[in-house]
Amino acid sequence: MINFSYTIWIPLLPFFMFIFLGLAGHKYFPKLSGILGTCGLAIITVLSYITAYKYFFTTEKVDGAFQKITAFNTTWLQFTDKLHIDLGVLLDPISVMMLVVITTVSLMVHIYSLGYMKGEKGFERFFAFLSLFSFSMLGLVLATNIFQMYIFWELVGVSSFLLIGFYYQKPSAVRASKKAFIVTRFADLGFLIGILILSFNTKTFDFISLTDPSGTAITQGSGIGFLGLSIMTWSMIFVFMGGVGKSAMFPFHIWLPDAMEGPTPVSALIHAATMVVAGVYLVARMFPIYALAAPVALNIVAYVGAFSSIFAAIIACTQTDIKRVLAYSTMSQIGYMMLALGVSGYGGHEGLGYMASMFHLFTHAMFKALLFLGAGAIIHAVHSNHMTEMGGLRKYLPITHITFLIACLTIAGIPPLSGFFSKDEILAAALHHNKLLFAVEYAVAGLTAFYMFRLYFSVFWGKETAYHHTPHEAPATMTIPLIILAIGSVLTGFIPFNQLVTSDGRAFESELELMVAIPSVLIGLLGIGIAYILYKKESAIPDKLAATFKYSYKWAYNKFYMDEVYLFVTKKIIFKLISEPVAWFDRNVVDATMNAIASVTQGVSFRIRGFQSGQLQKYGFVFITGAIMLAILFIYLWK
């Protein structure tokens, strides 16, 4: 067997880089921190590509399926002979695929940041945090067991908190980082409960044991019922709750738009390859359990994904902040991936949805990173996030313009770009399993094309704004990653995912379904056409439409008031009706009782302190008095 033991260095190198830059960067390498961090990431990117090549093309299959290889493993905490928490590296098709995704996008973000963050206060701190983020995500996807995944899951949350709040002098950035951290903590509580229920029933944390279709772990708890659902179903619903929070699915999506307060490279890293796809990866990692032991939970995954995708797409059509449009686009695309998993079966062509989800995760990483980094180049040129303050930028930003257009065409599903192939597979899977969800995703395909080209035409065409200074193209450190990601957006659609990443590790035949593909392209072109009419040139039609559908537009523009709902629930219900009475009880009953005990103790102590004065005659008096009393008591009792 091929030796993969070196893969332990893939997560460890960014960890050591984080320690090194965090402790020594500011003092000894303030200007070289970016170069050092980028070189470290380049090394693990090369290792990841070598690992992917060796795993997919030189490793022997077992019964036609890719092996699950434990490249490294050590026991951390031992509870029983069977129940223990290990730390290690697990290689299988989805973890190896994620290695390529994470390291590629992270490397592009590192290179891009050399130009974008140049001259920023805390430059070396930024690259230290990037290294921590990369370490956290790599540890998550390489985990050999679900508890190791949970540990790194929380580290991803800490890393995102640090990066979103990088501009800690800005109150809005601090609020956004806290919001992301707190909202995802609620979801992660569900994840932890799911882990505990699952491990209690299966007596293991190990992924290979948990997800073995022929093993005993997958059937444990399937017959035990609570409220009509098996214990295994309940555990998978709670596990999915963690994925909903991390992937910003409804109703835990409210942190995602605010996360745009971080530097733009952070937005690209969070949205393209790391934090938000962690939830999709979690469901994919546990997929055999969902498909074979908890089909009800899998249906929940499908419907939450479908609702989140159309909900976010509608909001994206009304936003004017370029990064918020892309944020809701991410939520919508992640919904696509969740839906694909939810409508998938296990094994063979039945697993089309699983393969399509992983395929779209891979292509989405390329074009969404390209969109965010392109948005950063635009913001870098005009010093504004708002589309209303942009226009005609194609003349000034030729490279950004072409690469951004490629990304827009890709996400709109226009052939032969990668988004067309991965989205077509999702739609085909939905058509075969649930026609209602299929219809929803067709509508989302049209909305996606519309809001992306609304963004494109508003920024690069439309009425040219009177800029304070002449916009100019970004430096090479920023444009080279754009070009590389544009190439990836074009070519990754031709990767035969049905031969590499499938639900059971076995290849199956998959072909383009023209009856699905042609209408999806047409609805995409329709969305582009409507955006062209409304935004290619300055027009009064969008304002008239907004006025005509005044209330609908207002609700969508204000994100259906979800933030206000959360504020009402927290302030008026949790704080006022629960927290305030609990605080009153704590102050007036618990604290008052403790204070009374302390006062009595202090008073008694004050009065008897003379017994310990150090004067011998007082001690003698007490001794003799006590002896006399004992004697009297003894005589009384003796009678």
XYZ file of C-alpha atoms in Angstrom:
639
model
C 0.000 0.000 0.000
C 1.153 3.537 -0.766
C 2.513 5.374 2.251
C 0.414 8.455 3.073
C 1.908 9.105 6.515
C 3.339 12.423 5.299
C -0.204 13.841 5.103
C -0.090 14.632 8.830
C 2.079 17.608 7.838
C -0.711 19.064 5.688
C -2.668 20.339 8.740
C 0.389 20.729 10.977
C 2.345 23.128 8.735
C -0.275 25.920 8.853
C -0.571 25.366 12.609
C 3.160 25.898 13.080
C 2.963 28.894 10.735
C 0.201 30.360 12.907
C 2.335 29.950 16.047
C 5.432 31.339 14.333
C 3.741 34.378 12.738
C 1.605 35.025 15.796
C 4.564 35.102 18.196
C 7.418 36.404 16.038
C 5.809 38.038 13.013
C 5.141 41.459 14.499
C 8.561 41.793 16.105
C 10.898 40.136 13.620
C 9.073 39.735 10.274
C 6.487 42.523 9.928
C 6.902 42.786 6.149
C 7.857 39.176 5.414
C 4.914 37.616 7.272
C 2.770 37.545 4.152
C 5.507 35.901 2.071
C 6.222 33.319 4.795
C 2.538 32.490 5.258
C 2.019 32.186 1.508
C 5.081 29.936 1.084
C 3.834 27.674 3.866
C 0.460 27.406 2.164
C 2.121 26.729 -1.195
C 3.980 23.761 0.312
C 0.826 22.121 1.669
C -0.983 22.857 -1.629
C 1.691 20.862 -3.469
C 1.401 18.066 -0.884
C -2.387 18.067 -1.321
C -2.155 17.770 -5.102
C 0.379 14.948 -4.779
C -1.944 13.199 -2.333
C -4.933 13.599 -4.681
C -2.995 12.179 -7.630
C -1.658 9.216 -5.645
C -5.037 8.485 -4.053
C -7.237 8.695 -7.141
C -4.877 7.340 -9.793
C -2.361 4.983 -8.154
C -4.092 3.486 -5.107
C -5.674 0.063 -5.635
C -9.430 -0.183 -5.245
C -11.167 -2.835 -3.144
C -14.128 -4.465 -4.922
C -14.146 -1.536 -7.332
C -14.387 1.086 -4.569
C -11.857 3.615 -3.316
C -10.414 2.655 0.046
C -10.777 4.609 3.267
C -7.200 4.974 4.436
C -6.224 5.965 7.971
C -2.911 7.636 7.201
C -2.238 8.584 10.830
C -4.029 7.948 14.082
C -3.317 8.330 17.789
C -5.590 7.870 20.802
C -6.164 11.075 22.726
C -8.838 10.176 25.302
C -9.779 6.576 26.231
C -13.222 6.031 27.809
C -13.807 2.304 27.275
C -12.239 -0.393 25.119
C -14.448 0.690 22.242
C -15.240 4.325 23.037
C -12.270 6.660 22.665
C -11.418 9.927 20.946
C -8.618 9.743 18.415
C -6.761 12.361 16.437
C -5.675 11.402 12.962
C -5.896 11.692 9.194
C -8.563 9.870 7.177
C -8.235 9.783 3.395
C -11.233 8.966 1.232
C -12.675 10.576 -1.918
C -14.388 13.526 -0.204
C -11.561 14.340 2.204
C -8.972 14.233 -0.597
C -11.228 16.384 -2.789
C -11.569 18.896 0.050
C -7.792 19.001 0.453
C -7.541 20.250 -3.131
C -10.386 22.755 -2.684
C -9.185 24.228 0.611
C -5.512 24.542 -0.281
C -6.174 25.916 -3.779
C -8.556 28.628 -2.673
C -6.564 29.414 0.464
C -3.378 29.800 -1.591
C -5.133 32.172 -3.993
C -6.435 34.172 -1.020
C -2.938 34.331 0.490
C -1.397 35.603 -2.769
C -4.259 38.063 -3.280
C -3.897 39.350 0.292
C -0.268 40.287 -0.326
C -1.604 43.115 -2.488
C -4.984 43.775 -0.899
C -3.739 43.982 2.700
C -0.453 45.736 1.931
C 0.143 48.570 4.380
C -2.684 47.489 6.700
C -2.104 47.677 10.424
C -1.919 44.120 11.695
C -0.620 42.704 8.392
C 1.286 39.882 10.124
C -1.660 39.190 12.458
C -3.902 38.771 9.419
C -1.669 36.095 7.910
C -1.367 34.336 11.262
C -5.169 34.153 11.432
C -5.325 32.879 7.832
C -2.949 30.070 8.794
C -5.100 29.214 11.813
C -8.179 29.121 9.599
C -6.468 26.792 7.109
C -5.292 24.515 9.938
C -8.821 24.360 11.374
C -10.485 23.452 8.075
C -7.836 20.905 7.128
C -8.124 19.258 10.547
C -11.904 19.172 10.119
C -11.953 17.464 6.720
C -9.181 14.988 7.586
C -10.774 13.919 10.891
C -10.912 10.185 11.529
C -13.833 10.504 13.944
C -16.778 12.767 14.596
C -15.409 14.171 17.860
C -12.188 15.256 16.186
C -14.367 16.921 13.566
C -16.263 18.716 16.335
C -13.027 19.991 17.902
C -11.867 21.490 14.617
C -15.441 22.601 13.881
C -15.195 24.868 16.903
C -11.708 26.014 15.891
C -13.175 27.098 12.543
C -15.673 29.171 14.526
C -12.883 30.791 16.549
C -10.872 31.474 13.379
C -13.837 33.090 11.653
C -14.454 35.217 14.761
C -10.870 36.500 14.605
C -10.938 37.190 10.865
C -14.396 38.767 10.663
C -13.443 41.032 13.565
C -9.994 41.795 12.148
C -10.813 45.513 12.015
C -11.478 45.519 15.736
C -11.528 49.331 15.830
C -14.796 49.258 13.837
C -17.831 48.612 16.056
C -19.662 47.042 13.098
C -16.855 44.484 12.619
C -16.868 43.608 16.317
C -20.643 43.174 16.253
C -20.446 41.000 13.131
C -17.772 38.726 14.607
C -19.752 38.280 17.817
C -22.926 37.623 15.866
C -21.275 34.909 13.760
C -19.755 33.296 16.829
C -22.903 33.358 18.980
C -25.380 32.231 16.294
C -23.221 29.285 15.281
C -22.757 28.318 18.946
C -26.486 27.683 19.243
C -26.363 25.452 16.178
C -23.211 23.716 17.416
C -25.008 22.794 20.639
C -27.357 20.736 18.467
C -24.356 19.154 16.762
C -22.870 18.172 20.134
C -26.182 16.678 21.313
C -26.348 14.695 18.078
C -22.804 13.394 18.596
C -23.605 12.279 22.161
C -26.819 10.492 21.132
C -25.073 8.857 18.183
C -22.048 7.684 20.175
C -24.248 6.442 23.032
C -26.132 4.180 20.617
C -23.262 3.088 18.400
C -20.509 2.971 21.063
C -18.052 4.596 18.646
C -16.932 7.948 17.258
C -14.969 6.437 14.372
C -16.136 7.443 10.891
C -15.176 4.152 9.218
C -17.232 2.179 11.751
C -20.109 4.656 11.780
C -20.540 4.833 8.014
C -19.908 1.181 7.097
C -23.146 0.109 5.319
C -22.632 -3.508 6.351
C -21.535 -2.716 9.910
C -23.563 -2.958 13.102
C -23.135 0.703 14.112
C -25.387 1.982 11.343
C -28.357 -0.106 12.558
C -28.007 0.758 16.260
C -30.956 2.772 17.507
C -32.925 2.421 14.279
C -35.743 0.636 16.079
C -35.868 2.777 19.236
C -38.621 5.373 18.921
C -39.266 8.818 20.352
C -42.169 10.928 19.049
C -42.443 8.593 16.096
C -38.808 8.895 15.012
C -35.932 6.522 15.692
C -33.067 7.568 17.939
C -30.764 7.410 14.919
C -33.038 9.851 13.067
C -33.030 12.238 16.026
C -29.245 12.114 16.267
C -28.903 12.907 12.549
C -31.360 15.805 12.824
C -29.282 17.293 15.658
C -26.064 16.718 13.713
C -27.622 18.495 10.736
C -28.470 21.406 13.031
C -24.737 22.026 13.347
C -24.430 21.972 9.567
C -27.299 24.447 9.229
C -25.474 26.939 11.455
C -22.055 26.593 9.869
C -23.406 26.646 6.306
C -25.729 29.582 7.064
C -28.933 27.791 6.144
C -32.319 29.107 7.244
C -32.958 29.960 10.073
C -29.315 30.281 11.242
C -28.272 32.331 8.213
C -28.376 35.782 9.818
C -24.643 35.906 10.604
C -23.543 35.497 6.984
C -24.284 38.961 5.494
C -22.749 40.693 8.515
C -19.590 38.610 8.078
C -18.822 40.894 5.125
C -17.386 43.335 7.668
C -14.143 41.377 7.529
C -11.530 42.038 4.809
C -12.648 40.871 1.353
C -10.074 38.023 1.169
C -11.651 36.675 4.360
C -15.051 36.739 2.667
C -13.633 34.699 -0.206
C -12.094 32.180 2.169
C -15.216 31.799 4.318
C -17.649 31.630 1.414
C -15.755 29.611 -1.160
C -13.888 26.771 0.449
C -14.027 26.685 4.184
C -16.596 27.638 6.777
C -19.862 27.563 4.845
C -19.184 24.296 3.024
C -18.333 22.571 6.317
C -22.036 21.832 6.844
C -22.321 20.237 3.404
C -19.187 18.205 4.101
C -20.637 17.077 7.448
C -23.795 15.685 5.818
C -21.707 14.082 3.063
C -19.387 12.491 5.643
C -22.366 10.998 7.524
C -24.317 10.247 4.334
C -24.555 6.438 4.673
C -26.328 6.919 8.013
C -28.678 9.546 6.566
C -29.507 7.450 3.507
C -29.775 4.014 5.119
C -30.820 4.652 8.728
C -32.397 8.144 8.830
C -34.296 8.912 5.584
C -36.606 11.330 7.435
C -33.590 13.408 8.452
C -32.406 13.326 4.830
C -35.770 14.740 3.704
C -35.311 17.571 6.204
C -31.897 18.257 4.639
C -33.524 18.471 1.197
C -36.335 20.837 2.178
C -34.142 23.116 4.309
C -31.702 23.337 1.396
C -34.454 24.107 -1.106
C -36.083 26.791 1.034
C -32.739 28.392 1.871
C -31.743 28.536 -1.793
C -34.866 30.344 -3.009
C -35.128 32.513 0.125
C -31.567 33.784 -0.324
C -31.940 34.203 -4.101
C -34.963 36.488 -3.646
C -33.092 38.648 -1.125
C -30.021 38.828 -3.395
C -32.171 40.366 -6.159
C -32.736 43.496 -4.042
C -29.388 44.127 -2.309
C -27.120 46.984 -3.376
C -23.961 46.132 -1.421
C -21.817 44.055 -3.778
C -20.531 41.773 -1.020
C -23.989 41.187 0.426
C -25.295 40.113 -2.975
C -22.493 37.562 -3.090
C -23.159 36.532 0.515
C -26.780 35.658 -0.235
C -25.621 34.006 -3.441
C -23.433 31.735 -1.319
C -26.362 30.857 0.925
C -28.417 30.009 -2.163
C -25.690 27.848 -3.716
C -25.066 25.999 -0.451
C -28.818 25.332 -0.425
C -28.379 23.740 -3.860
C -25.726 21.403 -2.442
C -27.820 20.482 0.600
C -30.832 19.764 -1.605
C -28.722 17.515 -3.836
C -27.665 15.466 -0.807
C -31.248 15.347 0.419
C -32.631 13.873 -2.816
C -29.839 11.325 -3.201
C -29.891 7.608 -2.592
C -26.930 5.435 -1.680
C -24.845 3.564 -4.239
C -24.675 3.567 -8.022
C -26.775 5.965 -10.059
C -29.094 6.348 -7.060
C -26.266 8.360 -5.540
C -26.369 10.941 -8.353
C -27.388 13.702 -5.934
C -24.432 12.985 -3.651
C -21.991 13.149 -6.556
C -23.688 16.298 -7.894
C -23.448 18.001 -4.511
C -19.720 17.314 -4.217
C -19.230 18.329 -7.854
C -20.998 21.639 -7.261
C -19.046 22.185 -4.054
C -15.838 21.858 -6.082
C -16.867 24.142 -8.961
C -18.511 26.630 -6.594
C -15.229 27.000 -4.702
C -13.589 28.253 -7.886
C -16.181 30.680 -9.184
C -17.291 32.000 -5.789
C -13.691 32.706 -4.748
C -13.289 34.445 -8.110
C -16.417 36.535 -7.501
C -15.339 37.653 -4.045
C -11.766 38.414 -5.048
C -13.095 40.244 -8.102
C -15.369 42.230 -5.804
C -12.307 43.051 -3.715
C -10.519 44.376 -6.804
C -13.562 46.543 -7.576
C -13.748 47.867 -4.020
C -9.994 48.455 -4.098
C -10.478 50.605 -7.222
C -13.487 52.724 -6.179
C -13.345 52.535 -2.339
C -17.018 51.642 -2.070
C -19.138 48.516 -1.680
C -22.312 49.946 -3.173
C -23.388 49.197 -6.708
C -25.147 52.569 -6.879
C -21.727 54.243 -6.682
C -20.282 52.189 -9.538
C -20.716 51.968 -13.303
C -18.670 51.750 -16.486
C -15.747 50.052 -14.754
C -15.015 47.708 -17.683
C -12.894 50.524 -19.186
C -10.684 50.803 -16.134
C -10.506 47.198 -14.872
C -10.133 44.988 -17.978
C -8.771 41.885 -16.229
C -11.240 42.127 -13.360
C -14.041 42.689 -15.879
C -13.306 39.589 -17.965
C -12.700 37.297 -15.011
C -15.802 38.577 -13.194
C -17.884 38.000 -16.336
C -16.588 34.418 -16.536
C -17.618 33.868 -12.908
C -21.082 35.327 -13.537
C -21.607 33.122 -16.588
C -20.407 30.113 -14.599
C -22.766 30.601 -11.670
C -25.597 31.273 -14.138
C -25.031 27.777 -15.567
C -24.040 28.749 -19.094
C -22.216 25.960 -21.002
C -19.458 24.923 -21.315
C -18.422 26.529 -18.008
C -18.161 24.390 -14.886
C -21.304 25.638 -13.147
C -23.424 24.319 -16.016
C -22.282 20.728 -15.525
C -22.536 20.588 -11.732
C -25.885 22.407 -11.594
C -27.300 20.162 -14.328
C -26.462 17.074 -12.260
C -28.255 18.556 -9.231
C -31.356 19.333 -11.275
C -31.335 15.846 -12.792
C -31.114 14.264 -9.338
C -33.975 16.453 -8.067
C -36.145 15.595 -11.094
C -35.817 11.861 -10.437
C -36.625 12.095 -6.715
C -38.820 15.125 -5.976
C -40.440 17.183 -8.715
C -41.508 19.952 -6.317
C -37.915 20.584 -5.263
C -36.887 20.304 -8.902
C -39.311 23.126 -9.789
C -37.983 25.253 -6.914
C -34.397 24.867 -8.099
C -35.360 25.723 -11.662
C -36.768 29.005 -10.370
C -33.580 29.539 -8.350
C -31.523 28.999 -11.531
C -33.334 31.893 -13.201
C -33.069 34.130 -10.151
C -29.354 33.364 -9.856
C -28.681 34.423 -13.436
C -30.736 37.583 -12.902
C -29.152 38.848 -9.680
C -25.614 38.039 -10.803
C -25.992 39.941 -14.065
C -27.834 42.725 -12.280
C -24.614 43.013 -10.304
C -22.390 42.664 -13.379
C -24.201 45.258 -15.519
C -24.550 47.720 -12.628
C -20.827 47.611 -11.908
C -19.221 47.313 -15.343
C -21.838 48.964 -17.598
C -24.720 51.243 -16.655
C -24.190 54.927 -16.033
C -20.567 55.822 -15.344
C -20.202 57.406 -11.925
C -18.154 60.552 -11.366
C -15.344 58.951 -9.384
C -13.188 60.984 -6.995
C -10.136 59.561 -8.742
C -9.583 57.501 -11.866
C -10.074 53.786 -11.023
C -7.193 51.500 -11.970
C -6.565 47.779 -12.258
C -5.343 45.940 -9.165
C -1.666 44.900 -8.863
C -0.410 41.551 -10.186
C -0.644 39.902 -6.754
C -4.404 40.442 -6.984
C -5.018 39.840 -10.705
C -2.988 36.611 -11.023
C -5.276 34.737 -8.566
C -8.253 36.075 -10.549
C -6.857 34.614 -13.764
C -6.041 31.245 -12.151
C -9.507 30.974 -10.599
C -11.112 31.980 -13.909
C -9.268 29.124 -15.622
C -10.452 26.808 -12.848
C -14.040 28.030 -13.308
C -13.845 27.134 -16.992
C -12.121 23.748 -16.765
C -13.263 22.057 -13.541
C -16.601 21.131 -15.084
C -14.820 18.535 -17.207
C -13.561 16.553 -14.192
C -15.302 13.112 -14.225
C -16.673 13.270 -10.684
C -18.861 10.219 -11.298
C -15.616 8.251 -11.544
C -13.973 9.803 -8.491
C -16.359 11.061 -5.788
C -19.498 8.970 -5.303
C -21.681 7.908 -2.387
C -20.249 4.373 -2.154
C -16.807 5.002 -3.653
C -17.653 3.160 -6.883
C -17.796 4.731 -10.329
C -21.086 4.857 -12.208
C -22.218 6.050 -15.610
C -23.665 9.543 -15.844
C -24.495 11.545 -18.919
C -25.867 14.966 -19.732
C -29.685 14.945 -19.695
C -30.692 17.328 -22.448
C -34.300 17.512 -21.257
C -32.959 19.033 -18.042
C -29.982 20.939 -19.417
C -31.666 22.821 -22.259
C -34.489 24.375 -20.171
C -32.014 25.242 -17.391
C -29.805 27.096 -19.879
C -32.853 28.848 -21.330
C -34.078 30.037 -17.922
C -30.554 31.218 -17.175
C -30.480 33.163 -20.432
C -33.906 34.589 -19.582
C -32.546 35.872 -16.255
C -29.539 37.398 -18.025
C -31.816 38.968 -20.634
C -34.039 40.619 -18.025
C -30.973 41.947 -16.197
C -29.625 43.251 -19.540
C -32.837 45.177 -20.230
C -33.055 46.652 -16.742
C -29.409 47.405 -15.927
C -27.263 47.458 -19.077
C -28.092 51.139 -19.463
C -29.515 53.605 -17.022
C -33.249 52.984 -16.816
C -36.213 54.024 -14.725
C -37.816 50.573 -15.025
C -36.189 49.077 -11.881
C -37.494 51.953 -9.733
C -40.957 51.619 -11.258
C -40.983 47.882 -10.564
C -39.844 48.486 -6.985
C -42.652 51.024 -6.553
C -45.221 48.687 -8.126
C -44.275 45.808 -5.852
C -43.595 48.153 -2.981
C -44.248 45.858 -0.043
C -42.735 42.729 -1.589
C -39.618 44.679 -2.540
C -39.394 46.239 0.913
C -39.639 42.860 2.631
C -36.967 41.342 0.393
C -34.690 44.384 0.705
C -34.957 44.192 4.494
C -34.143 40.451 4.392
C -37.704 39.563 5.437
C -36.932 41.218 8.786
C -35.224 38.106 10.138
C -32.785 40.197 12.164
C -35.696 42.077 13.702
C -37.420 38.788 14.544
C -34.306 37.555 16.314
C -33.963 40.865 18.196
C -37.617 40.683 19.263
C -37.257 37.117 20.484
C -34.017 37.812 22.354
C -34.889 41.226 23.837
C -38.635 40.989 24.441
C -38.969 37.296 25.255
C -35.650 35.801 26.369
C -34.199 38.875 28.099
C -37.400 40.479 29.428
C -39.550 37.452 30.287
C -36.846 34.949 31.184
C -33.502 36.602 31.901
C -34.842 39.519 33.974
C -36.904 37.309 36.360
C -33.965 34.920 36.688
C -31.642 37.867 37.412
C -34.116 39.223 40.026
C -34.301 35.803 41.702
C -30.509 35.562 41.642
C -30.040 39.008 43.220
C -32.904 38.970 45.707
C -33.104 35.323 46.728
C -29.832 33.534 46.004
C -27.506 36.492 46.666
C -29.641 37.716 49.598
C -29.539 34.267 51.231
C -25.785 34.042 50.848
C -25.369 37.604 52.123
C -27.564 36.825 55.196
C -25.502 33.725 55.991
C -22.334 35.781 55.630
C -23.712 38.552 57.896
C -24.761 36.102 60.607
C -21.407 34.349 60.431
C -19.598 37.675 60.599
C -21.701 38.851 63.583
C -21.199 35.665 65.562
C -17.490 35.698 64.758
C -17.230 39.307 65.937
C -18.836 38.437 69.281
C -16.753 35.334 70.038
C -13.448 36.704 68.796
C -12.418 37.393 72.400
C -12.053 33.670 73.013
C -8.954 33.751 70.846
C -7.319 36.842 72.358
C -4.059 35.084 73.274
C -4.461 35.855 77.027
C -3.709 32.807 79.155
C -6.119 33.726 81.966
C -9.053 33.857 79.513
C -8.149 30.445 78.128
C -7.932 29.132 81.732
C -11.321 30.618 82.546
C -12.925 29.004 79.498
C -11.254 25.676 80.263
C -12.381 25.615 83.918
C -15.909 26.789 83.037
C -16.208 24.063 80.437
C -14.905 21.432 82.806
C -17.425 22.459 85.495
C -20.314 22.370 83.024
C -19.291 18.924 81.814
C -19.064 17.702 85.402
C -22.541 19.034 86.231
C -23.932 17.463 83.079
C -22.274 14.127 83.885
C -23.683 14.114 87.474
C -27.165 15.012 86.172
C -27.153 12.261 83.594
C -25.708 9.728 86.060
C -28.686 10.236 88.358
